[in-house]
Structure formats: C-alpha cells, structure tokens
Amino acid sequence: MKILVLNGSPKKKSDTFRMTEAFLKGLNRNGEHEVHIIHVIDKDIAPCRGCFSCWMRSDGHCVIQDDQNAILDLYRNADVILWSFPLYCYAMPSHLKALLDRTIPLVQMKMVREADGTVRHEALADFSKIHTLVICGCGFPQWQGNFDGLKLMCATCFGNPDIVCVPEAPLLNIPEAAIVADPLLARFEKAGEEYASALSLSPETVAALETPMIPSEDYIRMVNSVS
Ligand SMILES: Cc1cc2nc3c(=O)[nH]c(=O)nc-3n(C[C@H](O)[C@H](O)[C@H](O)COP(=O)(O)O)c2cc1C
C-alpha cells in the first residue's frame, strides 16, 4: 500500500508524531508498505488565493507554483492518507489547513447531492479508494468540547475517516512520564497492525487510544506545578 503521511506538527520533537511513528511501525510489521512522510512545515505552501483557476483547468493542479502540486500528485495516488497533527485552537495548524484548502483542484465546480442530502463538489476522479486516518494530539486533558469541531470538520471533509484524538499528548515527550506513555505507544503499534489488515480501526481500539494516560486532576496539577 502507498501511505502518505502529512505531519502537521511544526516541532522537531512532536508529541503527536511519536504516536504516528509507533502506528507506522505496527503497520509495517507484517509487510513493508511504501510510506511517504511529508513534514508540512518544511514545505512551501502558500494560502489558497480563491481564484478557482483550478476549476477552469480541471487538471488536478493549482496555478500557484510551489510545493503543493507535487503533494497533490502523491495525494491522489495514495491508498491511505494519514493526517498527523496537534490540535491548535480546536482545529488543525494553519500551515496544514493551507495544504487542505489547496486540495480543491481534486474536485470540480459541479455539485452533486449525496444520498444523505448533503451537497458536495464532484471529485475529479474516483478517490473513494483512498482511506483517511487522522491522529491528533492535544494539550488539554479532556476530550469533550476540545475535539468536537475538528471531528466534525474531518468527518465532512474526508467522509468519515478513522480519527484518533489523544489528550495529554505532551506527556509523550516527558521522560519521567514514560511509564504511562510507553503503554500508549504500544497500543498505537498494535493499532497500526490492525489497520494494515482491516484498513480501519475498531471503536474499541479508538477508545483505548483516546483514554487519557493519567487522571485529569493529576495532569492539571502537574502542568500547573511547572507553569
Ligand atoms: C497555537 C497553539 C494552539 C493550541 N491549541 C490547543 C487546543 O485548542 N486544545 C488543546 O487541547 N491543546 C492545544 N494546544 C496544545 C497542543 O495541541 C499540544 O501541546 C500538543 O501536544 C502539541 O503536539 P506536537 O508536539 O505534536 O506539536 C495548542 C498549542 C499551540 C502552540
């Protein structure tokens, strides 16, 4: 399988990417897949100009000459797209959002109504074979209210992807927290294995990955002790 990984953390030592790396390790355990990792912060991706030239040309590319067109080529040829990023202001970081905005050359102006009543732009080609997975880490200890907006946006943009939202993610890069972080990373490895065979994650697996590593009150106390 061709796996395109879009790493949206701007940090060299990303909390979220530790989970993604463990996931990829598990994914490749029983057969090596072609994994292409893009560190989006290092790419030259301008914001969308809203000119809709892409819809006039309909060739699957953007008129802006930067790194995005090469990413669009990888995007449409991928079997799996893994979006890995930290939660920023209840959404994805802006440099990654620029990349997402500029995937509109992959759809056309023409609108179609889905069976569930929603209206979408028709895809340029059949991208229904592409599986999307989102791994998002965040700094707050709770899930409720924190990830709701992101989850809705991902469900709408990607057509109900597998999405894993992990609270307390900074613990993943604190050496003293290894006792709780390592078991989570082991669960991500197992989840990668599961994904390689099923191309999806069971609700039980997602729940196990999203379970906070430590009780929220302990986490808040720990954060406040260093702030
Ligand atoms: C600009 C900014 C906005 C953030 N917004 C949120 C937020 O809305 N909710 C949250 O729980 N954490 C938020 N965080 C915390 C990060 O999601 C958290 O530190 C995460 O572990 C960073 O992951 P990374 O190391 O993979 O980049 C924010 C951090 C930054 C720098």
Coordinates of C-alpha atoms and ligand atoms in Angstrom, one line a residue:
M1 CA 0.0 0.0 0.0
K2 CA 1.1 3.6 -0.6
I3 CA 0.8 5.6 2.6
L4 CA 1.1 9.3 2.5
V5 CA 1.8 10.8 5.9
L6 CA 1.1 14.5 6.4
N7 CA 2.9 15.6 9.6
G8 CA 1.4 18.9 10.6
S9 CA 3.4 19.5 13.8
P10 CA 5.9 22.4 13.4
K11 CA 8.1 20.8 16.1
K12 CA 11.2 18.6 15.6
K13 CA 10.1 16.5 18.6
S14 CA 6.4 16.2 18.0
D15 CA 4.2 14.6 20.7
T16 CA 1.7 13.6 18.1
F17 CA 4.3 12.2 15.7
R18 CA 5.6 9.8 18.3
M19 CA 2.2 8.1 18.2
T20 CA 2.2 8.2 14.4
E21 CA 5.7 6.6 14.3
A22 CA 4.5 3.8 16.6
F23 CA 1.4 3.3 14.4
L24 CA 3.6 3.1 11.3
K25 CA 5.9 0.6 13.0
G26 CA 2.9 -1.6 13.6
L27 CA 1.5 -1.1 10.2
N28 CA 4.7 -2.3 8.6
R29 CA 5.2 -5.3 10.9
N30 CA 3.7 -7.9 8.6
G31 CA 4.7 -6.4 5.3
E32 CA 6.6 -3.3 4.3
H33 CA 4.4 -0.6 2.9
E34 CA 5.5 2.4 0.8
V35 CA 5.4 5.2 3.3
H36 CA 6.0 8.8 2.2
I37 CA 6.3 11.3 5.1
I38 CA 5.9 15.0 4.4
H39 CA 6.9 17.4 7.1
V40 CA 4.5 20.1 6.0
I41 CA 6.2 22.9 8.0
D42 CA 9.3 22.5 5.8
K43 CA 7.2 22.9 2.6
D44 CA 6.5 26.0 0.6
I45 CA 2.7 26.0 0.6
A46 CA 1.0 29.4 0.1
P47 CA -2.6 30.0 1.2
C48 CA -5.3 29.4 -1.4
R49 CA -6.0 32.6 -3.5
G50 CA -9.6 31.6 -4.1
C51 CA -9.2 32.2 -7.9
F52 CA -10.8 28.9 -8.9
S53 CA -8.4 28.7 -11.8
C54 CA -8.0 25.0 -10.9
W55 CA -11.7 24.5 -11.7
M56 CA -11.4 26.2 -15.0
R57 CA -8.4 24.0 -16.0
S58 CA -9.6 20.8 -14.2
D59 CA -6.3 19.1 -14.5
G60 CA -5.9 18.4 -10.8
H61 CA -3.3 21.0 -10.2
C62 CA -3.0 24.5 -8.7
V63 CA -1.8 27.6 -10.6
I64 CA 0.4 28.6 -7.7
Q65 CA 3.9 27.2 -8.4
D66 CA 5.1 25.9 -5.1
D67 CA 5.3 22.5 -3.3
Q68 CA 1.6 21.8 -3.3
N69 CA 1.3 20.3 -6.8
A70 CA 3.8 17.5 -6.0
I71 CA 1.7 16.8 -2.9
L72 CA -1.5 16.7 -4.9
D73 CA 0.1 14.0 -7.1
L74 CA 1.1 11.9 -4.1
Y75 CA -2.3 12.5 -2.6
R76 CA -4.4 11.2 -5.5
N77 CA -2.1 8.1 -5.9
A78 CA -2.2 7.2 -2.2
D79 CA -4.1 4.2 -0.7
V80 CA -4.0 5.7 2.7
I81 CA -3.6 9.4 3.8
L82 CA -2.6 9.8 7.4
W83 CA -3.0 13.3 8.8
S84 CA -0.9 13.6 11.9
F85 CA -1.1 17.0 13.7
P86 CA -1.5 18.7 17.1
L87 CA -4.8 20.4 17.9
Y88 CA -4.4 24.2 17.5
C89 CA -7.3 26.4 18.8
Y90 CA -9.7 23.4 18.4
A91 CA -8.6 22.9 14.8
M92 CA -5.6 21.9 12.6
P93 CA -2.5 24.1 12.5
S94 CA -2.7 26.8 9.8
H95 CA 0.1 25.6 7.6
L96 CA -1.7 22.2 7.3
K97 CA -5.0 23.9 6.7
A98 CA -3.4 25.7 3.8
L99 CA -2.5 22.3 2.4
L100 CA -6.0 21.1 2.9
D101 CA -7.6 24.2 1.3
R102 CA -5.4 23.6 -1.7
T103 CA -6.7 20.1 -2.3
I104 CA -9.7 21.7 -4.1
P105 CA -8.1 21.1 -7.5
L106 CA -9.0 17.5 -6.9
V107 CA -12.7 18.3 -7.1
Q108 CA -14.8 20.2 -9.7
M109 CA -17.2 23.1 -9.6
K110 CA -20.0 20.7 -10.4
M111 CA -22.2 19.9 -7.4
V112 CA -23.9 16.6 -6.6
R113 CA -26.4 15.7 -3.9
E114 CA -25.4 12.7 -1.8
A115 CA -27.9 10.0 -0.7
D116 CA -27.9 11.6 2.8
G117 CA -29.0 15.0 1.4
T118 CA -25.6 16.8 1.7
V119 CA -24.3 18.6 -1.4
R120 CA -20.7 18.1 -2.5
H121 CA -18.4 19.0 -5.4
E122 CA -17.9 16.1 -7.7
A123 CA -14.4 14.6 -7.5
L124 CA -12.1 14.8 -10.5
A125 CA -11.6 11.1 -10.3
D126 CA -12.8 8.3 -8.1
F127 CA -11.0 8.9 -4.9
S128 CA -13.3 6.7 -2.9
K129 CA -10.5 4.1 -2.7
I130 CA -8.4 6.4 -0.6
H131 CA -8.6 5.7 3.1
T132 CA -8.1 8.6 5.5
L133 CA -6.9 8.4 9.0
V134 CA -6.4 11.3 11.4
I135 CA -4.1 11.2 14.5
C136 CA -4.4 14.3 16.6
G137 CA -2.7 15.1 19.9
C138 CA -3.7 17.9 22.2
G139 CA -2.6 19.6 25.4
F140 CA -5.8 19.6 27.4
P141 CA -6.7 16.5 29.5
Q142 CA -10.3 16.2 28.3
W143 CA -11.8 15.0 25.0
Q144 CA -15.3 16.6 25.3
G145 CA -15.6 20.1 23.8
N146 CA -12.0 20.1 22.7
F147 CA -12.1 17.9 19.6
D148 CA -15.7 18.3 18.6
G149 CA -15.2 20.9 15.9
L150 CA -12.2 19.1 14.5
K151 CA -14.1 15.8 14.4
L152 CA -17.0 17.4 12.5
M153 CA -14.7 19.1 10.0
C154 CA -12.7 15.9 9.4
A155 CA -15.9 13.8 9.0
T156 CA -17.3 16.3 6.5
C157 CA -14.0 16.9 4.5
F158 CA -12.8 13.3 4.5
G159 CA -16.0 11.3 4.5
N160 CA -16.0 9.8 8.0
P161 CA -12.3 8.9 8.4
D162 CA -10.9 6.9 11.2
I163 CA -10.0 9.6 13.7
V164 CA -8.0 9.3 16.9
C165 CA -7.8 12.2 19.3
V166 CA -5.4 11.9 22.1
P167 CA -5.5 14.2 25.2
E168 CA -2.4 14.9 27.4
A169 CA -0.1 14.4 24.4
P170 CA 2.8 16.4 25.9
L171 CA 3.3 13.5 28.3
L172 CA 4.7 11.6 25.3
N173 CA 7.9 13.7 25.3
I174 CA 8.5 13.9 29.1
P175 CA 11.0 11.2 30.1
E176 CA 9.5 10.9 33.6
A177 CA 6.1 10.0 32.0
A178 CA 7.5 7.0 30.1
I179 CA 5.7 4.7 32.5
V180 CA 2.3 5.9 31.1
A181 CA 3.5 6.9 27.6
D182 CA 5.1 3.7 26.6
P183 CA 1.9 1.6 27.1
L184 CA 0.1 4.1 24.9
L185 CA 2.8 3.9 22.2
A186 CA 2.5 0.1 22.4
R187 CA -1.3 0.4 21.8
F188 CA -0.5 2.6 18.7
E189 CA 1.8 -0.1 17.4
K190 CA -1.0 -2.7 17.8
A191 CA -3.5 -0.3 16.2
G192 CA -1.1 0.0 13.2
E193 CA -1.1 -3.8 12.8
E194 CA -4.9 -3.8 13.0
Y195 CA -5.1 -1.0 10.4
A196 CA -2.8 -2.9 8.0
S197 CA -5.2 -5.8 7.8
A198 CA -8.6 -4.1 8.2
L199 CA -7.9 -0.6 6.8
S200 CA -10.0 0.7 9.7
L201 CA -9.9 0.8 13.5
S202 CA -12.5 -0.8 15.7
P203 CA -14.3 1.5 18.1
E204 CA -12.7 -0.4 21.0
T205 CA -9.2 0.3 19.6
V206 CA -10.0 4.0 19.1
A207 CA -11.4 4.2 22.7
A208 CA -8.2 2.5 24.1
L209 CA -6.0 5.1 22.2
E210 CA -8.1 8.0 23.3
T211 CA -8.1 7.1 27.0
P212 CA -6.1 9.7 29.0
M213 CA -2.8 8.5 30.2
I214 CA -3.3 9.8 33.7
P215 CA -6.4 11.2 35.6
S216 CA -7.2 14.8 34.5
E217 CA -6.7 16.2 38.0
D218 CA -3.2 14.8 38.3
Y219 CA -2.4 16.1 34.8
I220 CA -3.7 19.6 35.6
R221 CA -1.7 19.6 38.9
M222 CA 1.4 18.5 37.0
V223 CA 1.0 21.3 34.4
N224 CA 0.3 23.9 37.0
S225 CA 3.4 22.9 39.0
V226 CA 5.7 23.9 36.1
S227 CA 3.8 26.9 34.9
Ligands
LIG1 C1 -1.0 27.7 19.0 C2 -1.4 26.5 19.8 C3 -2.8 26.2 20.0 C4 -3.2 25.1 20.8 N1 -4.5 24.9 20.9 C5 -4.9 23.8 21.7 C6 -6.3 23.5 21.8 O1 -7.2 24.1 21.3 N2 -6.6 22.4 22.6 C7 -5.7 21.7 23.2 O2 -6.0 20.7 24.0 N3 -4.3 21.9 23.1 C8 -3.9 23.0 22.3 N4 -2.6 23.2 22.1 C9 -1.6 22.3 22.7 C10 -1.0 21.3 21.7 O3 -2.1 20.6 21.0 C11 -0.2 20.2 22.4 O4 0.9 20.9 23.0 C12 0.3 19.1 21.6 O5 0.8 18.1 22.4 C13 1.4 19.5 20.6 O6 1.7 18.4 19.8 P1 3.0 18.3 18.9 O7 4.2 18.2 19.8 O8 2.7 17.1 18.0 O9 3.1 19.6 18.0 C14 -2.2 24.3 21.4 C15 -0.8 24.6 21.2 C16 -0.4 25.7 20.4 C17 1.0 26.0 20.2

